[in-house]
DNA sequence: AACGCGGGGAG
DNA sequence: CTCCCAGCGTT
């Protein structure tokens, strides 16, 4: 029987996904070399984010900024505006920091060893291993959510994550070949994404089903074991959409760190634990004829937010608050996270309606 | 080790 | 609805 590694690499040769940042095994054979900048950019975007969500952002970024030097030359605001909607905005801030360091201290060339990569902002264990492996052919264990699932099933590893992480890493390291480690890492991830899925895995067509202890002795769907997660609290607040006579909306910048750091927002109250019967309308940023126009709900990673939305028309643009005014038709160019687009859309239903999605 | 940190797609 | 996705940084 062929080893697991051989089976997976053969499977990958014919069943790999076609992705904008990927060099196929065949193209690789014919001499194409991966661009570390594109590998890095894709890996940062893919952190906790699905391939389909990343594709349009990756294409847009590489069109605007084809090299790490061009990204370093951009402003953080430009980067945040292009990142808006993708989530986890500290990634965008670290992306810009990392581009600056590579451009200034490394002469525009990414380092190839794991330790130097991990020292860069936004690059941790997984991403360092992925870049070293895929872009530089370094045989290091690449462990993401897909690999955790495939490995725990192959070896029926019962301790819960994250306790099982060292065992998984060791097993992955032993499977990783010295020859084309990047293709093997991507083979494992493609297997996890397309066959060894979290629910209803397609074990019948899996190239390594003969090697799978979970399939042999248990149920693959029971792996990996994970520690229980806690429930999300609810927070409430109010958002204020001020509209000027010239059809402009008032925006502010959020503080640089923490939730939605550095992104744009309409003025809001603080977001507090749920209380009863408090309209909070007195917290409006301007004097004006504020009218309730509805409410929105938005789910963040660790809490659910319910915002009452208020709108005022004919607000003077000379009102003194710290921020800026943007014409409604230009809102799409701002660094607005999804929750703020929802709030604005509650007050101005067609604010984002005619905008095509990125492609 | 636990927590803060977005958004969306699949089942 | 729930789960989880090519995780990282801080505490």
mmCIF file of C-alpha atoms (C1' of nucleotides) in Angstrom:
data_model
loop_
_atom_site.group_PDB
_atom_site.id
_atom_site.type_symbol
_atom_site.label_atom_id
_atom_site.label_comp_id
_atom_site.label_asym_id
_atom_site.label_seq_id
_atom_site.Cartn_x
_atom_site.Cartn_y
_atom_site.Cartn_z
ATOM 1 C CA UNK A 1 0.000 0.000 0.000
ATOM 2 C CA UNK A 2 1.278 3.447 -0.905
ATOM 3 C CA UNK A 3 1.994 5.839 1.924
ATOM 4 C CA UNK A 4 -0.552 8.506 2.735
ATOM 5 C CA UNK A 5 1.714 11.239 1.399
ATOM 6 C CA UNK A 6 2.045 9.616 -2.034
ATOM 7 C CA UNK A 7 -1.676 9.030 -2.342
ATOM 8 C CA UNK A 8 -2.502 12.603 -1.427
ATOM 9 C CA UNK A 9 -0.002 14.154 -3.814
ATOM 10 C CA UNK A 10 -1.315 11.998 -6.671
ATOM 11 C CA UNK A 11 -4.867 12.922 -5.792
ATOM 12 C CA UNK A 12 -3.888 16.598 -5.706
ATOM 13 C CA UNK A 13 -2.349 16.392 -9.173
ATOM 14 C CA UNK A 14 -5.739 15.722 -10.719
ATOM 15 C CA UNK A 15 -8.223 17.081 -8.178
ATOM 16 C CA UNK A 16 -6.682 20.312 -6.894
ATOM 17 C CA UNK A 17 -8.780 23.459 -6.781
ATOM 18 C CA UNK A 18 -8.012 26.267 -9.239
ATOM 19 C CA UNK A 19 -7.329 29.386 -7.164
ATOM 20 C CA UNK A 20 -6.097 32.852 -8.212
ATOM 21 C CA UNK A 21 -3.022 32.698 -5.954
ATOM 22 C CA UNK A 22 -2.107 29.101 -6.687
ATOM 23 C CA UNK A 23 0.448 27.631 -9.105
ATOM 24 C CA UNK A 24 -0.934 24.265 -10.201
ATOM 25 C CA UNK A 25 1.346 21.198 -9.926
ATOM 26 C CA UNK A 26 1.516 21.056 -13.722
ATOM 27 C CA UNK A 27 2.495 24.719 -14.094
ATOM 28 C CA UNK A 28 4.999 24.208 -11.302
ATOM 29 C CA UNK A 29 6.476 21.292 -13.228
ATOM 30 C CA UNK A 30 6.804 23.537 -16.257
ATOM 31 C CA UNK A 31 8.848 26.059 -14.325
ATOM 32 C CA UNK A 32 6.390 28.555 -12.863
ATOM 33 C CA UNK A 33 7.456 29.908 -9.483
ATOM 34 C CA UNK A 34 5.008 31.176 -6.854
ATOM 35 C CA UNK A 35 5.232 34.882 -6.007
ATOM 36 C CA UNK A 36 5.802 35.119 -2.226
ATOM 37 C CA UNK A 37 3.896 38.414 -2.149
ATOM 38 C CA UNK A 38 0.768 36.808 -3.579
ATOM 39 C CA UNK A 39 1.123 33.761 -1.320
ATOM 40 C CA UNK A 40 1.483 36.004 1.727
ATOM 41 C CA UNK A 41 -1.453 38.237 0.740
ATOM 42 C CA UNK A 42 -3.721 35.255 0.127
ATOM 43 C CA UNK A 43 -2.727 33.583 3.401
ATOM 44 C CA UNK A 44 -3.478 36.698 5.443
ATOM 45 C CA UNK A 45 -6.865 37.071 3.751
ATOM 46 C CA UNK A 46 -7.643 33.389 4.253
ATOM 47 C CA UNK A 47 -7.197 33.511 8.027
ATOM 48 C CA UNK A 48 -10.587 32.400 9.376
ATOM 49 C CA UNK A 49 -12.111 33.352 6.036
ATOM 50 C CA UNK A 50 -13.524 31.171 3.280
ATOM 51 C CA UNK A 51 -11.918 30.875 -0.145
ATOM 52 C CA UNK A 52 -15.005 32.249 -1.886
ATOM 53 C CA UNK A 53 -15.052 35.352 0.308
ATOM 54 C CA UNK A 54 -11.369 35.993 -0.351
ATOM 55 C CA UNK A 55 -11.310 35.675 -4.154
ATOM 56 C CA UNK A 56 -12.781 39.101 -5.072
ATOM 57 C CA UNK A 57 -10.699 40.885 -2.446
ATOM 58 C CA UNK A 58 -7.521 39.143 -3.579
ATOM 59 C CA UNK A 59 -8.169 40.089 -7.204
ATOM 60 C CA UNK A 60 -8.916 43.684 -6.251
ATOM 61 C CA UNK A 61 -5.811 43.990 -4.063
ATOM 62 C CA UNK A 62 -3.432 42.516 -6.626
ATOM 63 C CA UNK A 63 -4.888 44.775 -9.318
ATOM 64 C CA UNK A 64 -4.395 47.878 -7.170
ATOM 65 C CA UNK A 65 -1.136 46.746 -5.571
ATOM 66 C CA UNK A 66 0.724 44.164 -7.697
ATOM 67 C CA UNK A 67 3.869 44.184 -5.542
ATOM 68 C CA UNK A 68 4.746 44.519 -1.883
ATOM 69 C CA UNK A 69 6.436 47.834 -2.695
ATOM 70 C CA UNK A 70 3.239 49.244 -4.181
ATOM 71 C CA UNK A 71 1.300 48.131 -1.107
ATOM 72 C CA UNK A 72 3.907 49.752 1.148
ATOM 73 C CA UNK A 73 3.442 52.966 -0.814
ATOM 74 C CA UNK A 74 -0.293 53.004 -0.102
ATOM 75 C CA UNK A 75 -1.766 54.641 3.006
ATOM 76 C CA UNK A 76 -3.339 52.625 5.804
ATOM 77 C CA UNK A 77 -6.647 54.303 5.019
ATOM 78 C CA UNK A 78 -6.438 53.104 1.415
ATOM 79 C CA UNK A 79 -5.783 49.571 2.646
ATOM 80 C CA UNK A 80 -8.651 49.686 5.176
ATOM 81 C CA UNK A 81 -11.044 50.968 2.513
ATOM 82 C CA UNK A 82 -10.093 48.072 0.234
ATOM 83 C CA UNK A 83 -10.389 45.604 3.134
ATOM 84 C CA UNK A 84 -13.817 46.878 4.267
ATOM 85 C CA UNK A 85 -16.303 44.010 4.476
ATOM 86 C CA UNK A 86 -13.736 41.238 4.850
ATOM 87 C CA UNK A 87 -13.609 41.416 8.647
ATOM 88 C CA UNK A 88 -10.887 41.026 11.278
ATOM 89 C CA UNK A 89 -9.523 44.471 10.481
ATOM 90 C CA UNK A 90 -6.347 44.049 12.534
ATOM 91 C CA UNK A 91 -5.279 41.862 9.606
ATOM 92 C CA UNK A 92 -5.409 44.895 7.317
ATOM 93 C CA UNK A 93 -3.464 47.069 9.744
ATOM 94 C CA UNK A 94 -0.826 44.341 10.168
ATOM 95 C CA UNK A 95 -0.786 43.750 6.413
ATOM 96 C CA UNK A 96 0.287 47.332 5.868
ATOM 97 C CA UNK A 97 2.868 47.172 8.683
ATOM 98 C CA UNK A 98 4.293 43.963 7.260
ATOM 99 C CA UNK A 99 4.487 45.432 3.738
ATOM 100 C CA UNK A 100 6.417 48.394 5.123
ATOM 101 C CA UNK A 101 8.914 46.143 6.924
ATOM 102 C CA UNK A 102 9.468 43.824 3.958
ATOM 103 C CA UNK A 103 9.804 46.781 1.630
ATOM 104 C CA UNK A 104 12.173 48.770 3.854
ATOM 105 C CA UNK A 105 14.155 46.166 5.813
ATOM 106 C CA UNK A 106 14.141 43.206 3.437
ATOM 107 C CA UNK A 107 14.565 45.033 0.144
ATOM 108 C CA UNK A 108 11.084 43.949 -0.937
ATOM 109 C CA UNK A 109 11.795 40.214 -0.628
ATOM 110 C CA UNK A 110 9.998 38.079 1.936
ATOM 111 C CA UNK A 111 12.286 36.003 4.175
ATOM 112 C CA UNK A 112 12.083 32.273 3.523
ATOM 113 C CA UNK A 113 12.632 30.829 6.990
ATOM 114 C CA UNK A 114 9.871 30.239 9.480
ATOM 115 C CA UNK A 115 11.422 32.173 12.363
ATOM 116 C CA UNK A 116 11.927 35.358 10.352
ATOM 117 C CA UNK A 117 8.424 35.062 8.888
ATOM 118 C CA UNK A 118 6.843 34.624 12.326
ATOM 119 C CA UNK A 119 8.524 37.817 13.511
ATOM 120 C CA UNK A 120 6.503 39.811 10.957
ATOM 121 C CA UNK A 121 3.184 41.382 12.040
ATOM 122 C CA UNK A 122 0.126 39.277 11.272
ATOM 123 C CA UNK A 123 2.145 36.108 10.630
ATOM 124 C CA UNK A 124 1.785 33.325 13.205
ATOM 125 C CA UNK A 125 2.506 29.596 13.269
ATOM 126 C CA UNK A 126 0.184 28.663 10.455
ATOM 127 C CA UNK A 127 0.939 31.515 8.061
ATOM 128 C CA UNK A 128 4.709 31.284 8.546
ATOM 129 C CA UNK A 129 4.594 27.575 7.739
ATOM 130 C CA UNK A 130 2.293 28.113 4.768
ATOM 131 C CA UNK A 131 4.494 30.792 3.179
ATOM 132 C CA UNK A 132 7.724 28.861 3.843
ATOM 133 C CA UNK A 133 6.217 25.697 2.452
ATOM 134 C CA UNK A 134 4.236 26.986 -0.534
ATOM 135 C CA UNK A 135 6.471 29.862 -1.643
ATOM 136 C CA UNK A 136 9.898 28.516 -0.673
ATOM 137 C CA UNK A 137 9.647 24.694 -0.613
ATOM 138 C CA UNK A 138 10.606 24.421 3.061
ATOM 139 C CA UNK A 139 9.316 21.097 4.489
ATOM 140 C CA UNK A 140 7.595 22.456 7.588
ATOM 141 C CA UNK A 141 4.286 21.216 9.036
ATOM 142 C CA UNK A 142 1.383 23.415 7.917
ATOM 143 C CA UNK A 143 -1.490 23.105 10.394
ATOM 144 C CA UNK A 144 -4.791 24.875 9.768
ATOM 145 C CA UNK A 145 -8.377 23.884 10.502
ATOM 146 C CA UNK A 146 -8.460 21.538 7.515
ATOM 147 C CA UNK A 147 -5.274 19.751 8.552
ATOM 148 C CA UNK A 148 -6.525 19.451 12.134
ATOM 149 C CA UNK A 149 -9.649 17.747 10.868
ATOM 150 C CA UNK A 150 -7.895 15.404 8.425
ATOM 151 C CA UNK A 151 -5.157 14.382 10.880
ATOM 152 C CA UNK A 152 -7.459 13.801 13.863
ATOM 153 C CA UNK A 153 -9.602 11.581 11.644
ATOM 154 C CA UNK A 154 -6.700 9.677 10.068
ATOM 155 C CA UNK A 155 -5.314 8.804 13.509
ATOM 156 C CA UNK A 156 -8.552 8.993 15.550
ATOM 157 C CA UNK A 157 -7.026 11.511 17.940
ATOM 158 C CA UNK A 158 -9.418 11.868 20.865
ATOM 159 C CA UNK A 159 -8.056 14.683 23.083
ATOM 160 C CA UNK A 160 -9.919 17.930 22.430
ATOM 161 C CA UNK A 161 -8.469 20.938 20.617
ATOM 162 C CA UNK A 162 -6.409 22.933 21.366
ATOM 163 C CA UNK A 163 -4.804 20.321 23.636
ATOM 164 C CA UNK A 164 -4.261 17.980 20.684
ATOM 165 C CA UNK A 165 -2.426 20.581 18.630
ATOM 166 C CA UNK A 166 1.155 19.372 19.349
ATOM 167 C CA UNK A 167 0.228 15.791 18.474
ATOM 168 C CA UNK A 168 -1.374 16.966 15.239
ATOM 169 C CA UNK A 169 1.673 19.030 14.337
ATOM 170 C CA UNK A 170 4.025 16.092 14.896
ATOM 171 C CA UNK A 171 1.888 13.807 12.769
ATOM 172 C CA UNK A 172 1.727 16.402 10.004
ATOM 173 C CA UNK A 173 5.492 16.924 10.138
ATOM 174 C CA UNK A 174 6.072 13.213 9.635
ATOM 175 C CA UNK A 175 3.788 13.135 6.613
ATOM 176 C CA UNK A 176 5.336 16.229 5.007
ATOM 177 C CA UNK A 177 7.682 15.299 2.139
ATOM 178 C CA UNK A 178 10.952 17.093 1.452
ATOM 179 C CA UNK A 179 10.214 17.190 -2.253
ATOM 180 C CA UNK A 180 7.157 19.406 -2.870
ATOM 181 C CA UNK A 181 6.029 20.230 0.669
ATOM 182 C CA UNK A 182 3.839 23.106 -0.503
ATOM 183 C CA UNK A 183 1.841 20.902 -2.832
ATOM 184 C CA UNK A 184 1.403 18.370 -0.039
ATOM 185 C CA UNK A 185 0.196 21.062 2.381
ATOM 186 C CA UNK A 186 -2.280 22.303 -0.202
ATOM 187 C CA UNK A 187 -3.349 18.723 -0.902
ATOM 188 C CA UNK A 188 -4.225 18.267 2.763
ATOM 189 C CA UNK A 189 -6.149 21.536 2.807
ATOM 190 C CA UNK A 190 -8.001 20.765 -0.422
ATOM 191 C CA UNK A 191 -8.920 17.340 0.921
ATOM 192 C CA UNK A 192 -10.283 18.949 4.084
ATOM 193 C CA UNK A 193 -12.204 21.557 2.099
ATOM 194 C CA UNK A 194 -13.756 19.271 -0.510
ATOM 195 C CA UNK A 195 -13.904 15.688 0.860
ATOM 196 C CA UNK A 196 -12.952 15.478 4.533
ATOM 197 C CA UNK A 197 -15.544 18.141 5.379
ATOM 198 C CA UNK A 198 -16.819 18.969 8.886
ATOM 199 C CA UNK A 199 -20.213 17.405 8.175
ATOM 200 C CA UNK A 200 -21.076 14.454 5.946
ATOM 201 C CA UNK A 201 -17.532 13.815 4.712
ATOM 202 C CA UNK A 202 -17.335 12.011 1.347
ATOM 203 C CA UNK A 203 -15.347 9.059 2.683
ATOM 204 C CA UNK A 204 -16.377 6.829 -0.233
ATOM 205 C CA UNK A 205 -14.294 8.867 -2.674
ATOM 206 C CA UNK A 206 -11.502 9.803 -0.260
ATOM 207 C CA UNK A 207 -8.046 8.860 -1.580
ATOM 208 C CA UNK A 208 -6.873 7.886 1.915
ATOM 209 C CA UNK A 209 -9.986 6.162 3.252
ATOM 210 C CA UNK A 210 -7.975 2.952 3.694
ATOM 211 C CA UNK A 211 -5.693 4.799 6.106
ATOM 212 C CA UNK A 212 -8.439 6.431 8.188
ATOM 213 C CA UNK A 213 -8.685 5.135 11.758
ATOM 214 C CA UNK A 214 -11.817 7.174 12.451
ATOM 215 C CA UNK A 215 -13.580 5.586 9.480
ATOM 216 C CA UNK A 216 -12.372 2.138 10.483
ATOM 217 C CA UNK A 217 -13.191 2.208 14.195
ATOM 218 C CA UNK A 218 -15.563 5.110 14.821
ATOM 219 C CA UNK A 219 -17.265 7.952 12.936
ATOM 220 C CA UNK A 220 -15.137 10.583 11.150
ATOM 221 C CA UNK A 221 -17.765 13.242 11.833
ATOM 222 C CA UNK A 222 -16.960 13.003 15.538
ATOM 223 C CA UNK A 223 -13.478 14.441 14.878
ATOM 224 C CA UNK A 224 -11.896 16.754 15.796
ATOM 225 C CA UNK A 225 -13.148 16.907 19.372
ATOM 226 C CA UNK A 226 -13.478 20.517 20.480
ATOM 227 C CA UNK A 227 -13.940 22.125 23.862
ATOM 228 C CA UNK A 228 -17.363 23.750 24.290
ATOM 229 C CA UNK A 229 -17.791 27.424 23.461
ATOM 230 C CA UNK A 230 -19.592 29.998 25.545
ATOM 231 C CA UNK A 231 -22.734 31.790 24.473
ATOM 232 C CA UNK A 232 -22.808 35.316 23.110
ATOM 233 C CA UNK A 233 -24.133 38.141 25.257
ATOM 234 C CA UNK A 234 -26.358 40.833 23.740
ATOM 235 C CA UNK A 235 -25.375 44.487 23.663
ATOM 236 C CA UNK A 236 -27.565 47.391 22.643
ATOM 237 C CA UNK A 237 -27.046 50.946 21.513
ATOM 238 C CA UNK A 238 -28.175 53.617 19.083
ATOM 239 C CA UNK A 239 -26.711 54.841 15.782
ATOM 240 C CA UNK A 240 -27.277 58.298 14.316
ATOM 241 C CA UNK A 241 -27.404 58.945 10.584
ATOM 242 C CA UNK A 242 -27.178 62.692 9.976
ATOM 243 C CA UNK A 243 -27.991 63.859 6.436
ATOM 244 C CA UNK A 244 -27.086 67.334 5.163
ATOM 245 C CA UNK A 245 -29.094 69.461 2.701
ATOM 246 C CA UNK A 246 -26.525 68.381 0.056
ATOM 247 C CA UNK A 247 -27.351 64.710 0.708
ATOM 248 C CA UNK A 248 -24.176 63.988 2.646
ATOM 249 C CA UNK A 249 -23.800 61.638 5.614
ATOM 250 C CA UNK A 250 -21.686 62.375 8.674
ATOM 251 C CA UNK A 251 -18.931 59.814 9.417
ATOM 252 C CA UNK A 252 -16.255 59.455 12.069
ATOM 253 C CA UNK A 253 -13.103 57.358 12.502
ATOM 254 C CA UNK A 254 -13.057 54.689 15.173
ATOM 255 C CA UNK A 255 -10.027 54.427 17.442
ATOM 256 C CA UNK A 256 -7.070 52.534 15.998
ATOM 257 C CA UNK A 257 -7.238 49.491 18.237
ATOM 258 C CA UNK A 258 -9.893 47.014 19.251
ATOM 259 C CA UNK A 259 -13.181 46.231 17.576
ATOM 260 C CA UNK A 260 -13.378 47.632 14.016
ATOM 261 C CA UNK A 261 -10.217 49.578 14.801
ATOM 262 C CA UNK A 262 -9.461 52.396 12.377
ATOM 263 C CA UNK A 263 -12.658 51.855 10.426
ATOM 264 C CA UNK A 264 -15.375 54.431 9.718
ATOM 265 C CA UNK A 265 -18.678 54.709 11.547
ATOM 266 C CA UNK A 266 -21.744 56.870 11.969
ATOM 267 C CA UNK A 267 -21.961 58.293 15.502
ATOM 268 C CA UNK A 268 -23.284 55.800 18.047
ATOM 269 C CA UNK A 269 -23.860 55.544 21.745
ATOM 270 C CA UNK A 270 -21.709 53.157 23.743
ATOM 271 C CA UNK A 271 -22.735 49.526 23.246
ATOM 272 C CA UNK A 272 -23.848 48.262 26.620
ATOM 273 C CA UNK A 273 -25.346 45.169 28.159
ATOM 274 C CA UNK A 274 -29.064 44.916 27.569
ATOM 275 C CA UNK A 275 -31.201 47.204 29.709
ATOM 276 C CA UNK A 276 -34.882 48.059 29.572
ATOM 277 C CA UNK A 277 -36.715 51.077 28.311
ATOM 278 C CA UNK A 278 -33.920 53.504 27.462
ATOM 279 C CA UNK A 279 -34.304 55.250 24.098
ATOM 280 C CA UNK A 280 -30.862 56.891 24.258
ATOM 281 C CA UNK A 281 -31.983 59.506 21.760
ATOM 282 C CA UNK A 282 -30.529 62.233 23.958
ATOM 283 C CA UNK A 283 -27.050 60.977 22.964
ATOM 284 C CA UNK A 284 -27.453 62.311 19.412
ATOM 285 C CA UNK A 285 -24.322 64.102 18.193
ATOM 286 C CA UNK A 286 -26.189 67.155 16.846
ATOM 287 C CA UNK A 287 -29.285 69.039 17.749
ATOM 288 C CA UNK A 288 -31.857 68.121 15.154
ATOM 289 C CA UNK A 289 -35.135 66.488 14.334
ATOM 290 C CA UNK A 290 -34.111 62.909 15.054
ATOM 291 C CA UNK A 291 -36.591 60.257 14.013
ATOM 292 C CA UNK A 292 -36.428 56.554 14.749
ATOM 293 C CA UNK A 293 -36.181 54.694 11.435
ATOM 294 C CA UNK A 294 -35.797 51.128 12.657
ATOM 295 C CA UNK A 295 -33.251 48.805 14.185
ATOM 296 C CA UNK A 296 -30.597 46.407 13.014
ATOM 297 C CA UNK A 297 -28.917 43.344 14.451
ATOM 298 C CA UNK A 298 -25.336 42.362 13.808
ATOM 299 C CA UNK A 299 -23.484 39.341 15.164
ATOM 300 C CA UNK A 300 -19.829 39.750 16.062
ATOM 301 C CA UNK A 301 -17.495 36.993 17.166
ATOM 302 C CA UNK A 302 -18.212 37.358 20.868
ATOM 303 C CA UNK A 303 -21.446 39.348 21.176
ATOM 304 C CA UNK A 304 -24.636 40.214 19.345
ATOM 305 C CA UNK A 305 -25.347 43.899 18.770
ATOM 306 C CA UNK A 306 -28.783 45.506 18.434
ATOM 307 C CA UNK A 307 -28.731 49.097 17.286
ATOM 308 C CA UNK A 308 -31.679 51.489 17.181
ATOM 309 C CA UNK A 309 -31.164 53.736 14.173
ATOM 310 C CA UNK A 310 -32.109 57.415 14.159
ATOM 311 C CA UNK A 311 -32.053 59.790 11.225
ATOM 312 C CA UNK A 312 -32.071 63.578 10.943
ATOM 313 C CA UNK A 313 -32.406 65.508 7.687
ATOM 314 C CA UNK A 314 -31.131 68.991 6.831
ATOM 315 C CA UNK A 315 -28.323 68.904 9.355
ATOM 316 C CA UNK A 316 -25.854 71.758 8.845
ATOM 317 C CA UNK A 317 -22.397 70.575 7.770
ATOM 318 C CA UNK A 318 -20.907 73.209 10.063
ATOM 319 C CA UNK A 319 -21.962 71.221 13.096
ATOM 320 C CA UNK A 320 -18.960 70.938 15.290
ATOM 321 C CA UNK A 321 -18.377 67.225 15.834
ATOM 322 C CA UNK A 322 -15.095 65.544 14.860
ATOM 323 C CA UNK A 323 -15.594 63.773 11.544
ATOM 324 C CA UNK A 324 -16.397 64.371 7.890
ATOM 325 C CA UNK A 325 -19.306 64.486 5.469
ATOM 326 C CA UNK A 326 -19.606 62.110 2.512
ATOM 327 C CA UNK A 327 -22.099 62.205 -0.335
ATOM 328 C CA UNK A 328 -24.396 59.196 -0.230
ATOM 329 C CA UNK A 329 -23.212 58.034 -3.658
ATOM 330 C CA UNK A 330 -19.610 57.990 -2.409
ATOM 331 C CA UNK A 331 -20.234 55.951 0.726
ATOM 332 C CA UNK A 332 -19.122 52.762 -0.986
ATOM 333 C CA UNK A 333 -15.560 54.100 -1.101
ATOM 334 C CA UNK A 334 -15.337 54.534 2.676
ATOM 335 C CA UNK A 335 -13.893 52.068 5.186
ATOM 336 C CA UNK A 336 -17.326 51.089 6.456
ATOM 337 C CA UNK A 337 -17.655 47.731 8.193
ATOM 338 C CA UNK A 338 -20.776 45.734 7.513
ATOM 339 C CA UNK A 339 -22.543 46.733 10.715
ATOM 340 C CA UNK A 340 -22.265 50.400 9.721
ATOM 341 C CA UNK A 341 -23.540 49.728 6.212
ATOM 342 C CA UNK A 342 -26.545 48.053 7.796
ATOM 343 C CA UNK A 343 -27.179 51.049 10.040
ATOM 344 C CA UNK A 344 -26.919 53.515 7.163
ATOM 345 C CA UNK A 345 -29.108 51.338 4.951
ATOM 346 C CA UNK A 346 -31.788 51.359 7.668
ATOM 347 C CA UNK A 347 -31.912 55.163 7.389
ATOM 348 C CA UNK A 348 -31.191 55.452 3.644
ATOM 349 C CA UNK A 349 -32.512 52.266 2.024
ATOM 350 C CA UNK A 350 -30.853 52.773 -1.371
ATOM 351 C CA UNK A 351 -27.480 53.966 -0.027
ATOM 352 C CA UNK A 352 -25.670 50.835 -1.212
ATOM 353 C CA UNK A 353 -28.316 49.331 -3.454
ATOM 354 C CA UNK A 354 -26.945 50.203 -6.865
ATOM 355 C CA UNK A 355 -23.389 49.215 -6.071
ATOM 356 C CA UNK A 356 -22.106 46.117 -7.862
ATOM 357 C CA UNK A 357 -20.145 43.663 -5.777
ATOM 358 C CA UNK A 358 -16.385 43.465 -6.336
ATOM 359 C CA UNK A 359 -15.252 40.777 -8.700
ATOM 360 C "C1'" DA B 1 -4.946 28.692 28.170
ATOM 361 C "C1'" DA B 2 -8.406 32.061 27.416
ATOM 362 C "C1'" DC B 3 -10.117 35.834 25.199
ATOM 363 C "C1'" DG B 4 -10.981 39.582 21.637
ATOM 364 C "C1'" DC B 5 -11.466 39.985 16.975
ATOM 365 C "C1'" DG B 6 -15.963 39.996 11.323
ATOM 366 C "C1'" DG B 7 -18.426 38.236 8.116
ATOM 367 C "C1'" DG B 8 -20.576 34.944 5.376
ATOM 368 C "C1'" DG B 9 -21.778 30.309 3.535
ATOM 369 C "C1'" DA B 10 -23.283 25.533 4.360
ATOM 370 C "C1'" DG B 11 -26.343 22.302 6.382
ATOM 371 C "C1'" DC C 1 -30.872 28.181 14.014
ATOM 372 C "C1'" DT C 2 -25.420 26.185 14.561
ATOM 373 C "C1'" DC C 3 -21.013 25.518 12.959
ATOM 374 C "C1'" DC C 4 -16.801 27.021 11.190
ATOM 375 C "C1'" DC C 5 -13.779 28.838 7.908
ATOM 376 C "C1'" DA C 6 -5.800 28.293 4.878
ATOM 377 C "C1'" DG C 7 -5.622 32.233 12.808
ATOM 378 C "C1'" DC C 8 -3.224 36.107 15.240
ATOM 379 C "C1'" DG C 9 -2.090 39.015 19.162
ATOM 380 C "C1'" DT C 10 -2.638 39.977 23.902
ATOM 381 C "C1'" DT C 11 -3.103 38.812 28.594
#
